[in-house]
Amino acid sequence: LAKTTQPISMDSYEGQEVNITCSHNNIATNDYITWYQQFPSQGPRFIIQGYKTKVTNEVASLFIPADRKSSTLSLPRVSLSDTAVYYCLVGEGASGAGSYQLTFGKGTKLSVIP
Amino acid sequence: DSGVTQTPKHLITATGQRVTLRCSPRSGDLSVYWYQQSLDQGLQFLIQYYNGEERAKGNILERFSAQQFPDLHSELNLSSLELGDSALYFCASSAGDRGYQPQHFGDGTRLSIL
């Protein structure tokens, strides 16, 4: 079972780049890494997903080293509205019905300071 | 708006009781996932259904059960409720049957056991 580990909290000033790292030492060959953002009293929202190397979209970048045992979510120039909890999810490969797990980390609470 | 609808938003009941939580997935999505979020345990995957069939099972208690109906809505049944079952219950949906695919979350049902 791929367990994930993230820092509990991080602080950043507005306009700075923020990097949040997730460790997943037991990641399986066919697992993907997905990051979600969650605001209070709301469900998580998909940010970005990757398998290896680097993925970039309009809101974030995801860096995955060759061994895939960790991943780093990069948020460029954060604003106050980026204050939220960020979750790393490793999806275990399905080898048949009922045989896989989805493991969320406990999340990183990002506080953006003006 | 994720397109995923969960009802009710809040539920207050007593120990030993049984409740049913309902989820309507985003239009076109065939998979429904259920998660439990409590303060000390983070986001825990419970179970996934794909097109009416159980697809994967996580840390779901035997007192809990779920099903997905032909119209693709899903219900999570919680019975013999205990104080520790107090939590936010989220439903998510995705287009395919693989758990790593981007999931769209509802805003949850807050269950309080008195």
mmCIF file with all atom_site columns, C-alpha atoms in Angstrom:
data_model
loop_
_atom_site.group_PDB
_atom_site.id
_atom_site.type_symbol
_atom_site.label_atom_id
_atom_site.label_alt_id
_atom_site.label_comp_id
_atom_site.label_asym_id
_atom_site.label_entity_id
_atom_site.label_seq_id
_atom_site.pdbx_PDB_ins_code
_atom_site.Cartn_x
_atom_site.Cartn_y
_atom_site.Cartn_z
_atom_site.occupancy
_atom_site.B_iso_or_equiv
_atom_site.pdbx_formal_charge
_atom_site.auth_seq_id
_atom_site.auth_comp_id
_atom_site.auth_asym_id
_atom_site.auth_atom_id
_atom_site.pdbx_PDB_model_num
ATOM 1   C CA . LEU A 1 1   ? 0.000   0.000  0.000   1.00 0.00 ? 1   LEU A CA 1
ATOM 2   C CA . ALA A 1 2   ? 1.542   3.277  -1.104  1.00 0.00 ? 2   ALA A CA 1
ATOM 3   C CA . LYS A 1 3   ? 1.624   5.565  1.916   1.00 0.00 ? 3   LYS A CA 1
ATOM 4   C CA . THR A 1 4   ? 2.104   9.254  1.368   1.00 0.00 ? 4   THR A CA 1
ATOM 5   C CA . THR A 1 5   ? 3.802   11.784 3.620   1.00 0.00 ? 5   THR A CA 1
ATOM 6   C CA . GLN A 1 6   ? 3.461   15.574 3.362   1.00 0.00 ? 6   GLN A CA 1
ATOM 7   C CA . PRO A 1 7   ? 4.427   18.490 5.604   1.00 0.00 ? 7   PRO A CA 1
ATOM 8   C CA . ILE A 1 8   ? 1.567   19.399 7.915   1.00 0.00 ? 8   ILE A CA 1
ATOM 9   C CA . SER A 1 9   ? 1.712   23.111 7.198   1.00 0.00 ? 9   SER A CA 1
ATOM 10  C CA . MET A 1 10  ? 3.550   25.799 5.265   1.00 0.00 ? 10  MET A CA 1
ATOM 11  C CA . ASP A 1 11  ? 3.494   29.595 5.276   1.00 0.00 ? 11  ASP A CA 1
ATOM 12  C CA . SER A 1 12  ? 4.284   31.823 2.337   1.00 0.00 ? 12  SER A CA 1
ATOM 13  C CA . TYR A 1 13  ? 4.069   35.497 1.421   1.00 0.00 ? 13  TYR A CA 1
ATOM 14  C CA . GLU A 1 14  ? 1.952   36.664 -1.455  1.00 0.00 ? 14  GLU A CA 1
ATOM 15  C CA . GLY A 1 15  ? 3.758   36.627 -4.795  1.00 0.00 ? 15  GLY A CA 1
ATOM 16  C CA . GLN A 1 16  ? 6.194   33.903 -3.842  1.00 0.00 ? 16  GLN A CA 1
ATOM 17  C CA . GLU A 1 17  ? 6.547   30.489 -5.417  1.00 0.00 ? 17  GLU A CA 1
ATOM 18  C CA . VAL A 1 18  ? 5.506   27.623 -3.145  1.00 0.00 ? 18  VAL A CA 1
ATOM 19  C CA . ASN A 1 19  ? 6.763   24.059 -3.420  1.00 0.00 ? 19  ASN A CA 1
ATOM 20  C CA . ILE A 1 20  ? 5.001   21.267 -1.538  1.00 0.00 ? 20  ILE A CA 1
ATOM 21  C CA . THR A 1 21  ? 6.626   17.853 -1.547  1.00 0.00 ? 21  THR A CA 1
ATOM 22  C CA . CYS A 1 22  ? 4.918   14.491 -1.083  1.00 0.00 ? 22  CYS A CA 1
ATOM 23  C CA . SER A 1 23  ? 6.831   11.293 -0.348  1.00 0.00 ? 23  SER A CA 1
ATOM 24  C CA . HIS A 1 24  ? 5.470   7.992  -1.651  1.00 0.00 ? 24  HIS A CA 1
ATOM 25  C CA . ASN A 1 25  ? 8.239   5.420  -1.273  1.00 0.00 ? 25  ASN A CA 1
ATOM 26  C CA . ASN A 1 26  ? 6.128   2.387  -2.184  1.00 0.00 ? 26  ASN A CA 1
ATOM 27  C CA . ILE A 1 27  ? 4.613   3.766  -5.364  1.00 0.00 ? 27  ILE A CA 1
ATOM 28  C CA . ALA A 1 28  ? 3.760   1.037  -7.869  1.00 0.00 ? 28  ALA A CA 1
ATOM 29  C CA . THR A 1 29  ? 4.704   0.975  -11.519 1.00 0.00 ? 29  THR A CA 1
ATOM 30  C CA . ASN A 1 30  ? 1.265   1.882  -12.812 1.00 0.00 ? 30  ASN A CA 1
ATOM 31  C CA . ASP A 1 31  ? 0.370   4.462  -10.155 1.00 0.00 ? 31  ASP A CA 1
ATOM 32  C CA . TYR A 1 32  ? -0.323  8.078  -11.021 1.00 0.00 ? 32  TYR A CA 1
ATOM 33  C CA . ILE A 1 33  ? 0.214   11.031 -8.694  1.00 0.00 ? 33  ILE A CA 1
ATOM 34  C CA . THR A 1 34  ? -2.596  13.525 -8.343  1.00 0.00 ? 34  THR A CA 1
ATOM 35  C CA . TRP A 1 35  ? -2.868  16.728 -6.322  1.00 0.00 ? 35  TRP A CA 1
ATOM 36  C CA . TYR A 1 36  ? -6.047  18.229 -4.961  1.00 0.00 ? 36  TYR A CA 1
ATOM 37  C CA . GLN A 1 37  ? -6.869  21.546 -3.277  1.00 0.00 ? 37  GLN A CA 1
ATOM 38  C CA . GLN A 1 38  ? -9.459  21.850 -0.537  1.00 0.00 ? 38  GLN A CA 1
ATOM 39  C CA . PHE A 1 39  ? -11.034 24.988 0.939   1.00 0.00 ? 39  PHE A CA 1
ATOM 40  C CA . PRO A 1 40  ? -12.941 24.880 4.237   1.00 0.00 ? 40  PRO A CA 1
ATOM 41  C CA . SER A 1 41  ? -16.432 23.364 3.970   1.00 0.00 ? 41  SER A CA 1
ATOM 42  C CA . GLN A 1 42  ? -15.840 22.320 0.366   1.00 0.00 ? 42  GLN A CA 1
ATOM 43  C CA . GLY A 1 43  ? -14.860 19.106 -1.357  1.00 0.00 ? 43  GLY A CA 1
ATOM 44  C CA . PRO A 1 44  ? -11.352 18.695 -2.776  1.00 0.00 ? 44  PRO A CA 1
ATOM 45  C CA . ARG A 1 45  ? -10.728 20.077 -6.230  1.00 0.00 ? 45  ARG A CA 1
ATOM 46  C CA . PHE A 1 46  ? -8.406  18.514 -8.845  1.00 0.00 ? 46  PHE A CA 1
ATOM 47  C CA . ILE A 1 47  ? -5.258  20.570 -9.551  1.00 0.00 ? 47  ILE A CA 1
ATOM 48  C CA . ILE A 1 48  ? -2.814  18.473 -11.546 1.00 0.00 ? 48  ILE A CA 1
ATOM 49  C CA . GLN A 1 49  ? -1.780  14.899 -12.288 1.00 0.00 ? 49  GLN A CA 1
ATOM 50  C CA . GLY A 1 50  ? 1.392   13.236 -13.506 1.00 0.00 ? 50  GLY A CA 1
ATOM 51  C CA . TYR A 1 51  ? 3.205   9.952  -13.955 1.00 0.00 ? 51  TYR A CA 1
ATOM 52  C CA . LYS A 1 52  ? 6.841   11.017 -14.382 1.00 0.00 ? 52  LYS A CA 1
ATOM 53  C CA . THR A 1 53  ? 9.055   14.032 -15.178 1.00 0.00 ? 53  THR A CA 1
ATOM 54  C CA . LYS A 1 54  ? 7.229   17.359 -15.297 1.00 0.00 ? 54  LYS A CA 1
ATOM 55  C CA . VAL A 1 55  ? 3.658   18.400 -15.955 1.00 0.00 ? 55  VAL A CA 1
ATOM 56  C CA . THR A 1 56  ? 2.445   21.984 -16.169 1.00 0.00 ? 56  THR A CA 1
ATOM 57  C CA . ASN A 1 57  ? -1.002  23.490 -16.473 1.00 0.00 ? 57  ASN A CA 1
ATOM 58  C CA . GLU A 1 58  ? -2.463  26.954 -16.034 1.00 0.00 ? 58  GLU A CA 1
ATOM 59  C CA . VAL A 1 59  ? -2.360  26.850 -12.234 1.00 0.00 ? 59  VAL A CA 1
ATOM 60  C CA . ALA A 1 60  ? 0.546   24.618 -11.181 1.00 0.00 ? 60  ALA A CA 1
ATOM 61  C CA . SER A 1 61  ? 3.508   22.440 -12.089 1.00 0.00 ? 61  SER A CA 1
ATOM 62  C CA . LEU A 1 62  ? 4.237   18.936 -10.900 1.00 0.00 ? 62  LEU A CA 1
ATOM 63  C CA . PHE A 1 63  ? 7.769   17.612 -10.711 1.00 0.00 ? 63  PHE A CA 1
ATOM 64  C CA . ILE A 1 64  ? 8.376   13.866 -10.413 1.00 0.00 ? 64  ILE A CA 1
ATOM 65  C CA . PRO A 1 65  ? 11.947  12.519 -10.209 1.00 0.00 ? 65  PRO A CA 1
ATOM 66  C CA . ALA A 1 66  ? 13.031  9.410  -12.083 1.00 0.00 ? 66  ALA A CA 1
ATOM 67  C CA . ASP A 1 67  ? 12.582  7.094  -9.092  1.00 0.00 ? 67  ASP A CA 1
ATOM 68  C CA . ARG A 1 68  ? 9.032   8.469  -8.558  1.00 0.00 ? 68  ARG A CA 1
ATOM 69  C CA . LYS A 1 69  ? 9.355   8.121  -4.789  1.00 0.00 ? 69  LYS A CA 1
ATOM 70  C CA . SER A 1 70  ? 8.361   11.727 -4.295  1.00 0.00 ? 70  SER A CA 1
ATOM 71  C CA . SER A 1 71  ? 6.634   14.522 -6.129  1.00 0.00 ? 71  SER A CA 1
ATOM 72  C CA . THR A 1 72  ? 6.605   18.299 -5.765  1.00 0.00 ? 72  THR A CA 1
ATOM 73  C CA . LEU A 1 73  ? 3.660   20.564 -6.421  1.00 0.00 ? 73  LEU A CA 1
ATOM 74  C CA . SER A 1 74  ? 4.791   24.048 -7.439  1.00 0.00 ? 74  SER A CA 1
ATOM 75  C CA . LEU A 1 75  ? 2.435   27.017 -7.191  1.00 0.00 ? 75  LEU A CA 1
ATOM 76  C CA . PRO A 1 76  ? 3.820   30.125 -8.898  1.00 0.00 ? 76  PRO A CA 1
ATOM 77  C CA . ARG A 1 77  ? 3.231   33.551 -7.348  1.00 0.00 ? 77  ARG A CA 1
ATOM 78  C CA . VAL A 1 78  ? 0.655   32.553 -4.726  1.00 0.00 ? 78  VAL A CA 1
ATOM 79  C CA . SER A 1 79  ? -2.135  34.872 -3.665  1.00 0.00 ? 79  SER A CA 1
ATOM 80  C CA . LEU A 1 80  ? -4.315  34.976 -0.547  1.00 0.00 ? 80  LEU A CA 1
ATOM 81  C CA . SER A 1 81  ? -6.906  32.852 -2.360  1.00 0.00 ? 81  SER A CA 1
ATOM 82  C CA . ASP A 1 82  ? -4.424  29.976 -2.542  1.00 0.00 ? 82  ASP A CA 1
ATOM 83  C CA . THR A 1 83  ? -4.730  29.508 1.219   1.00 0.00 ? 83  THR A CA 1
ATOM 84  C CA . ALA A 1 84  ? -6.075  25.956 1.436   1.00 0.00 ? 84  ALA A CA 1
ATOM 85  C CA . VAL A 1 85  ? -5.147  22.370 2.221   1.00 0.00 ? 85  VAL A CA 1
ATOM 86  C CA . TYR A 1 86  ? -3.285  20.538 -0.538  1.00 0.00 ? 86  TYR A CA 1
ATOM 87  C CA . TYR A 1 87  ? -3.519  16.741 -0.819  1.00 0.00 ? 87  TYR A CA 1
ATOM 88  C CA . CYS A 1 88  ? -1.301  14.326 -2.654  1.00 0.00 ? 88  CYS A CA 1
ATOM 89  C CA . LEU A 1 89  ? -3.057  11.183 -3.922  1.00 0.00 ? 89  LEU A CA 1
ATOM 90  C CA . VAL A 1 90  ? -1.368  8.061  -5.174  1.00 0.00 ? 90  VAL A CA 1
ATOM 91  C CA . GLY A 1 91  ? -3.666  5.759  -7.102  1.00 0.00 ? 91  GLY A CA 1
ATOM 92  C CA . GLU A 1 92  ? -2.651  2.147  -6.982  1.00 0.00 ? 92  GLU A CA 1
ATOM 93  C CA . GLY A 1 93  ? -2.918  0.219  -10.176 1.00 0.00 ? 93  GLY A CA 1
ATOM 94  C CA . ALA A 1 94  ? -5.980  -1.930 -10.558 1.00 0.00 ? 94  ALA A CA 1
ATOM 95  C CA . SER A 1 95  ? -5.325  -5.588 -11.115 1.00 0.00 ? 95  SER A CA 1
ATOM 96  C CA . GLY A 1 96  ? -8.913  -6.634 -10.905 1.00 0.00 ? 96  GLY A CA 1
ATOM 97  C CA . ALA A 1 97  ? -12.138 -5.545 -9.307  1.00 0.00 ? 97  ALA A CA 1
ATOM 98  C CA . GLY A 1 98  ? -11.862 -4.625 -5.646  1.00 0.00 ? 98  GLY A CA 1
ATOM 99  C CA . SER A 1 99  ? -8.088  -4.898 -5.545  1.00 0.00 ? 99  SER A CA 1
ATOM 100 C CA . TYR A 1 100 ? -6.811  -1.360 -5.371  1.00 0.00 ? 100 TYR A CA 1
ATOM 101 C CA . GLN A 1 101 ? -6.548  1.457  -2.901  1.00 0.00 ? 101 GLN A CA 1
ATOM 102 C CA . LEU A 1 102 ? -6.549  5.204  -3.138  1.00 0.00 ? 102 LEU A CA 1
ATOM 103 C CA . THR A 1 103 ? -4.244  6.743  -0.584  1.00 0.00 ? 103 THR A CA 1
ATOM 104 C CA . PHE A 1 104 ? -4.557  10.410 0.266   1.00 0.00 ? 104 PHE A CA 1
ATOM 105 C CA . GLY A 1 105 ? -1.901  12.092 2.341   1.00 0.00 ? 105 GLY A CA 1
ATOM 106 C CA . LYS A 1 106 ? -3.054  13.989 5.407   1.00 0.00 ? 106 LYS A CA 1
ATOM 107 C CA . GLY A 1 107 ? -2.629  17.199 3.504   1.00 0.00 ? 107 GLY A CA 1
ATOM 108 C CA . THR A 1 108 ? -0.508  20.316 3.766   1.00 0.00 ? 108 THR A CA 1
ATOM 109 C CA . LYS A 1 109 ? -2.191  23.430 5.099   1.00 0.00 ? 109 LYS A CA 1
ATOM 110 C CA . LEU A 1 110 ? -0.817  26.367 3.115   1.00 0.00 ? 110 LEU A CA 1
ATOM 111 C CA . SER A 1 111 ? -1.262  29.801 4.625   1.00 0.00 ? 111 SER A CA 1
ATOM 112 C CA . VAL A 1 112 ? -0.529  32.744 2.353   1.00 0.00 ? 112 VAL A CA 1
ATOM 113 C CA . ILE A 1 113 ? 0.414   35.904 4.222   1.00 0.00 ? 113 ILE A CA 1
ATOM 114 C CA . PRO A 1 114 ? -0.165  39.396 2.776   1.00 0.00 ? 114 PRO A CA 1
ATOM 115 C CA . ASP B 2 1   ? -19.631 23.921 -9.112  1.00 0.00 ? 1   ASP B CA 1
ATOM 116 C CA . SER B 2 2   ? -18.295 20.367 -9.542  1.00 0.00 ? 2   SER B CA 1
ATOM 117 C CA . GLY B 2 3   ? -21.602 18.967 -10.793 1.00 0.00 ? 3   GLY B CA 1
ATOM 118 C CA . VAL B 2 4   ? -21.686 16.400 -7.976  1.00 0.00 ? 4   VAL B CA 1
ATOM 119 C CA . THR B 2 5   ? -24.674 16.727 -5.645  1.00 0.00 ? 5   THR B CA 1
ATOM 120 C CA . GLN B 2 6   ? -24.781 15.339 -2.137  1.00 0.00 ? 6   GLN B CA 1
ATOM 121 C CA . THR B 2 7   ? -27.769 15.269 0.178   1.00 0.00 ? 7   THR B CA 1
ATOM 122 C CA . PRO B 2 8   ? -28.376 16.046 2.928   1.00 0.00 ? 8   PRO B CA 1
ATOM 123 C CA . LYS B 2 9   ? -25.770 18.693 3.746   1.00 0.00 ? 9   LYS B CA 1
ATOM 124 C CA . HIS B 2 10  ? -26.088 18.104 7.466   1.00 0.00 ? 10  HIS B CA 1
ATOM 125 C CA . LEU B 2 11  ? -27.345 15.142 9.451   1.00 0.00 ? 11  LEU B CA 1
ATOM 126 C CA . ILE B 2 12  ? -27.673 14.849 13.207  1.00 0.00 ? 12  ILE B CA 1
ATOM 127 C CA . THR B 2 13  ? -28.595 11.552 14.784  1.00 0.00 ? 13  THR B CA 1
ATOM 128 C CA . ALA B 2 14  ? -27.948 9.366  17.799  1.00 0.00 ? 14  ALA B CA 1
ATOM 129 C CA . THR B 2 15  ? -25.759 6.363  18.480  1.00 0.00 ? 15  THR B CA 1
ATOM 130 C CA . GLY B 2 16  ? -27.164 3.068  17.270  1.00 0.00 ? 16  GLY B CA 1
ATOM 131 C CA . GLN B 2 17  ? -29.160 4.663  14.486  1.00 0.00 ? 17  GLN B CA 1
ATOM 132 C CA . ARG B 2 18  ? -28.949 4.141  10.710  1.00 0.00 ? 18  ARG B CA 1
ATOM 133 C CA . VAL B 2 19  ? -28.623 6.839  8.055   1.00 0.00 ? 19  VAL B CA 1
ATOM 134 C CA . THR B 2 20  ? -28.449 7.018  4.279   1.00 0.00 ? 20  THR B CA 1
ATOM 135 C CA . LEU B 2 21  ? -26.346 9.538  2.379   1.00 0.00 ? 21  LEU B CA 1
ATOM 136 C CA . ARG B 2 22  ? -27.099 10.222 -1.251  1.00 0.00 ? 22  ARG B CA 1
ATOM 137 C CA . CYS B 2 23  ? -24.902 11.253 -4.165  1.00 0.00 ? 23  CYS B CA 1
ATOM 138 C CA . SER B 2 24  ? -25.668 12.215 -7.739  1.00 0.00 ? 24  SER B CA 1
ATOM 139 C CA . PRO B 2 25  ? -22.561 12.133 -9.924  1.00 0.00 ? 25  PRO B CA 1
ATOM 140 C CA . ARG B 2 26  ? -21.557 14.658 -12.545 1.00 0.00 ? 26  ARG B CA 1
ATOM 141 C CA . SER B 2 27  ? -23.393 14.154 -15.818 1.00 0.00 ? 27  SER B CA 1
ATOM 142 C CA . GLY B 2 28  ? -21.637 11.512 -17.911 1.00 0.00 ? 28  GLY B CA 1
ATOM 143 C CA . ASP B 2 29  ? -19.506 10.121 -15.075 1.00 0.00 ? 29  ASP B CA 1
ATOM 144 C CA . LEU B 2 30  ? -19.859 6.400  -14.430 1.00 0.00 ? 30  LEU B CA 1
ATOM 145 C CA . SER B 2 31  ? -17.748 6.054  -11.274 1.00 0.00 ? 31  SER B CA 1
ATOM 146 C CA . VAL B 2 32  ? -18.755 7.125  -7.801  1.00 0.00 ? 32  VAL B CA 1
ATOM 147 C CA . TYR B 2 33  ? -16.362 7.180  -4.855  1.00 0.00 ? 33  TYR B CA 1
ATOM 148 C CA . TRP B 2 34  ? -17.114 7.611  -1.159  1.00 0.00 ? 34  TRP B CA 1
ATOM 149 C CA . TYR B 2 35  ? -14.688 9.145  1.334   1.00 0.00 ? 35  TYR B CA 1
ATOM 150 C CA . GLN B 2 36  ? -14.750 9.862  5.042   1.00 0.00 ? 36  GLN B CA 1
ATOM 151 C CA . GLN B 2 37  ? -12.934 12.911 6.385   1.00 0.00 ? 37  GLN B CA 1
ATOM 152 C CA . SER B 2 38  ? -12.370 13.349 10.081  1.00 0.00 ? 38  SER B CA 1
ATOM 153 C CA . LEU B 2 39  ? -9.974  15.668 11.877  1.00 0.00 ? 39  LEU B CA 1
ATOM 154 C CA . ASP B 2 40  ? -7.573  12.991 13.011  1.00 0.00 ? 40  ASP B CA 1
ATOM 155 C CA . GLN B 2 41  ? -7.715  10.618 10.037  1.00 0.00 ? 41  GLN B CA 1
ATOM 156 C CA . GLY B 2 42  ? -7.661  12.904 7.027   1.00 0.00 ? 42  GLY B CA 1
ATOM 157 C CA . LEU B 2 43  ? -9.380  11.802 3.841   1.00 0.00 ? 43  LEU B CA 1
ATOM 158 C CA . GLN B 2 44  ? -10.075 8.054  3.888   1.00 0.00 ? 44  GLN B CA 1
ATOM 159 C CA . PHE B 2 45  ? -11.201 6.198  0.782   1.00 0.00 ? 45  PHE B CA 1
ATOM 160 C CA . LEU B 2 46  ? -14.170 3.954  1.520   1.00 0.00 ? 46  LEU B CA 1
ATOM 161 C CA . ILE B 2 47  ? -15.454 2.403  -1.704  1.00 0.00 ? 47  ILE B CA 1
ATOM 162 C CA . GLN B 2 48  ? -15.868 2.918  -5.446  1.00 0.00 ? 48  GLN B CA 1
ATOM 163 C CA . TYR B 2 49  ? -18.652 1.875  -7.799  1.00 0.00 ? 49  TYR B CA 1
ATOM 164 C CA . TYR B 2 50  ? -18.412 1.878  -11.555 1.00 0.00 ? 50  TYR B CA 1
ATOM 165 C CA . ASN B 2 51  ? -21.552 1.631  -13.669 1.00 0.00 ? 51  ASN B CA 1
ATOM 166 C CA . GLY B 2 52  ? -23.439 -0.157 -10.902 1.00 0.00 ? 52  GLY B CA 1
ATOM 167 C CA . GLU B 2 53  ? -20.724 -2.602 -9.867  1.00 0.00 ? 53  GLU B CA 1
ATOM 168 C CA . GLU B 2 54  ? -18.350 -2.418 -6.908  1.00 0.00 ? 54  GLU B CA 1
ATOM 169 C CA . ARG B 2 55  ? -14.921 -1.546 -8.316  1.00 0.00 ? 55  ARG B CA 1
ATOM 170 C CA . ALA B 2 56  ? -12.651 -1.134 -5.348  1.00 0.00 ? 56  ALA B CA 1
ATOM 171 C CA . LYS B 2 57  ? -12.903 -1.174 -1.604  1.00 0.00 ? 57  LYS B CA 1
ATOM 172 C CA . GLY B 2 58  ? -10.891 0.795  0.894   1.00 0.00 ? 58  GLY B CA 1
ATOM 173 C CA . ASN B 2 59  ? -11.177 1.116  4.659   1.00 0.00 ? 59  ASN B CA 1
ATOM 174 C CA . ILE B 2 60  ? -14.915 0.674  4.829   1.00 0.00 ? 60  ILE B CA 1
ATOM 175 C CA . LEU B 2 61  ? -16.372 -0.754 8.016   1.00 0.00 ? 61  LEU B CA 1
ATOM 176 C CA . GLU B 2 62  ? -18.724 -3.738 7.886   1.00 0.00 ? 62  GLU B CA 1
ATOM 177 C CA . ARG B 2 63  ? -21.429 -1.487 9.390   1.00 0.00 ? 63  ARG B CA 1
ATOM 178 C CA . PHE B 2 64  ? -21.242 0.638  6.244   1.00 0.00 ? 64  PHE B CA 1
ATOM 179 C CA . SER B 2 65  ? -22.499 -0.356 2.818   1.00 0.00 ? 65  SER B CA 1
ATOM 180 C CA . ALA B 2 66  ? -23.040 1.363  -0.496  1.00 0.00 ? 66  ALA B CA 1
ATOM 181 C CA . GLN B 2 67  ? -24.696 0.805  -3.814  1.00 0.00 ? 67  GLN B CA 1
ATOM 182 C CA . GLN B 2 68  ? -25.005 2.487  -7.181  1.00 0.00 ? 68  GLN B CA 1
ATOM 183 C CA . PHE B 2 69  ? -28.344 2.454  -8.943  1.00 0.00 ? 69  PHE B CA 1
ATOM 184 C CA . PRO B 2 70  ? -29.137 2.152  -12.677 1.00 0.00 ? 70  PRO B CA 1
ATOM 185 C CA . ASP B 2 71  ? -29.479 5.933  -12.938 1.00 0.00 ? 71  ASP B CA 1
ATOM 186 C CA . LEU B 2 72  ? -25.911 6.077  -11.517 1.00 0.00 ? 72  LEU B CA 1
ATOM 187 C CA . HIS B 2 73  ? -26.746 7.829  -8.280  1.00 0.00 ? 73  HIS B CA 1
ATOM 188 C CA . SER B 2 74  ? -25.255 6.214  -5.207  1.00 0.00 ? 74  SER B CA 1
ATOM 189 C CA . GLU B 2 75  ? -26.189 5.777  -1.581  1.00 0.00 ? 75  GLU B CA 1
ATOM 190 C CA . LEU B 2 76  ? -23.959 5.168  1.407   1.00 0.00 ? 76  LEU B CA 1
ATOM 191 C CA . ASN B 2 77  ? -25.687 3.412  4.295   1.00 0.00 ? 77  ASN B CA 1
ATOM 192 C CA . LEU B 2 78  ? -24.233 3.742  7.786   1.00 0.00 ? 78  LEU B CA 1
ATOM 193 C CA . SER B 2 79  ? -25.720 1.586  10.534  1.00 0.00 ? 79  SER B CA 1
ATOM 194 C CA . SER B 2 80  ? -25.234 1.011  14.266  1.00 0.00 ? 80  SER B CA 1
ATOM 195 C CA . LEU B 2 81  ? -23.734 4.459  14.387  1.00 0.00 ? 81  LEU B CA 1
ATOM 196 C CA . GLU B 2 82  ? -21.030 5.260  16.924  1.00 0.00 ? 82  GLU B CA 1
ATOM 197 C CA . LEU B 2 83  ? -19.692 8.588  18.143  1.00 0.00 ? 83  LEU B CA 1
ATOM 198 C CA . GLY B 2 84  ? -16.546 8.007  16.108  1.00 0.00 ? 84  GLY B CA 1
ATOM 199 C CA . ASP B 2 85  ? -18.551 7.975  12.890  1.00 0.00 ? 85  ASP B CA 1
ATOM 200 C CA . SER B 2 86  ? -19.030 11.712 13.181  1.00 0.00 ? 86  SER B CA 1
ATOM 201 C CA . ALA B 2 87  ? -17.260 13.117 10.123  1.00 0.00 ? 87  ALA B CA 1
ATOM 202 C CA . LEU B 2 88  ? -17.631 14.730 6.733   1.00 0.00 ? 88  LEU B CA 1
ATOM 203 C CA . TYR B 2 89  ? -18.594 12.204 4.053   1.00 0.00 ? 89  TYR B CA 1
ATOM 204 C CA . PHE B 2 90  ? -17.649 13.112 0.514   1.00 0.00 ? 90  PHE B CA 1
ATOM 205 C CA . CYS B 2 91  ? -18.782 11.641 -2.736  1.00 0.00 ? 91  CYS B CA 1
ATOM 206 C CA . ALA B 2 92  ? -16.749 12.047 -5.901  1.00 0.00 ? 92  ALA B CA 1
ATOM 207 C CA . SER B 2 93  ? -17.249 10.977 -9.486  1.00 0.00 ? 93  SER B CA 1
ATOM 208 C CA . SER B 2 94  ? -15.088 10.349 -12.529 1.00 0.00 ? 94  SER B CA 1
ATOM 209 C CA . ALA B 2 95  ? -15.642 9.327  -16.095 1.00 0.00 ? 95  ALA B CA 1
ATOM 210 C CA . GLY B 2 96  ? -13.769 6.025  -16.093 1.00 0.00 ? 96  GLY B CA 1
ATOM 211 C CA . ASP B 2 97  ? -13.184 3.145  -13.739 1.00 0.00 ? 97  ASP B CA 1
ATOM 212 C CA . ARG B 2 98  ? -9.592  3.919  -12.734 1.00 0.00 ? 98  ARG B CA 1
ATOM 213 C CA . GLY B 2 99  ? -9.181  5.585  -9.356  1.00 0.00 ? 99  GLY B CA 1
ATOM 214 C CA . TYR B 2 100 ? -6.273  7.737  -10.405 1.00 0.00 ? 100 TYR B CA 1
ATOM 215 C CA . GLN B 2 101 ? -8.386  9.602  -12.934 1.00 0.00 ? 101 GLN B CA 1
ATOM 216 C CA . PRO B 2 102 ? -9.342  13.157 -11.887 1.00 0.00 ? 102 PRO B CA 1
ATOM 217 C CA . GLN B 2 103 ? -12.252 13.022 -9.495  1.00 0.00 ? 103 GLN B CA 1
ATOM 218 C CA . HIS B 2 104 ? -14.917 15.668 -9.014  1.00 0.00 ? 104 HIS B CA 1
ATOM 219 C CA . PHE B 2 105 ? -16.028 16.044 -5.418  1.00 0.00 ? 105 PHE B CA 1
ATOM 220 C CA . GLY B 2 106 ? -19.313 17.155 -3.932  1.00 0.00 ? 106 GLY B CA 1
ATOM 221 C CA . ASP B 2 107 ? -19.422 19.482 -0.935  1.00 0.00 ? 107 ASP B CA 1
ATOM 222 C CA . GLY B 2 108 ? -20.056 16.633 1.484   1.00 0.00 ? 108 GLY B CA 1
ATOM 223 C CA . THR B 2 109 ? -22.525 15.586 4.129   1.00 0.00 ? 109 THR B CA 1
ATOM 224 C CA . ARG B 2 110 ? -21.618 16.515 7.683   1.00 0.00 ? 110 ARG B CA 1
ATOM 225 C CA . LEU B 2 111 ? -22.734 13.732 10.008  1.00 0.00 ? 111 LEU B CA 1
ATOM 226 C CA . SER B 2 112 ? -22.934 14.435 13.717  1.00 0.00 ? 112 SER B CA 1
ATOM 227 C CA . ILE B 2 113 ? -23.611 11.623 16.163  1.00 0.00 ? 113 ILE B CA 1
ATOM 228 C CA . LEU B 2 114 ? -24.922 12.695 19.561  1.00 0.00 ? 114 LEU B CA 1
#
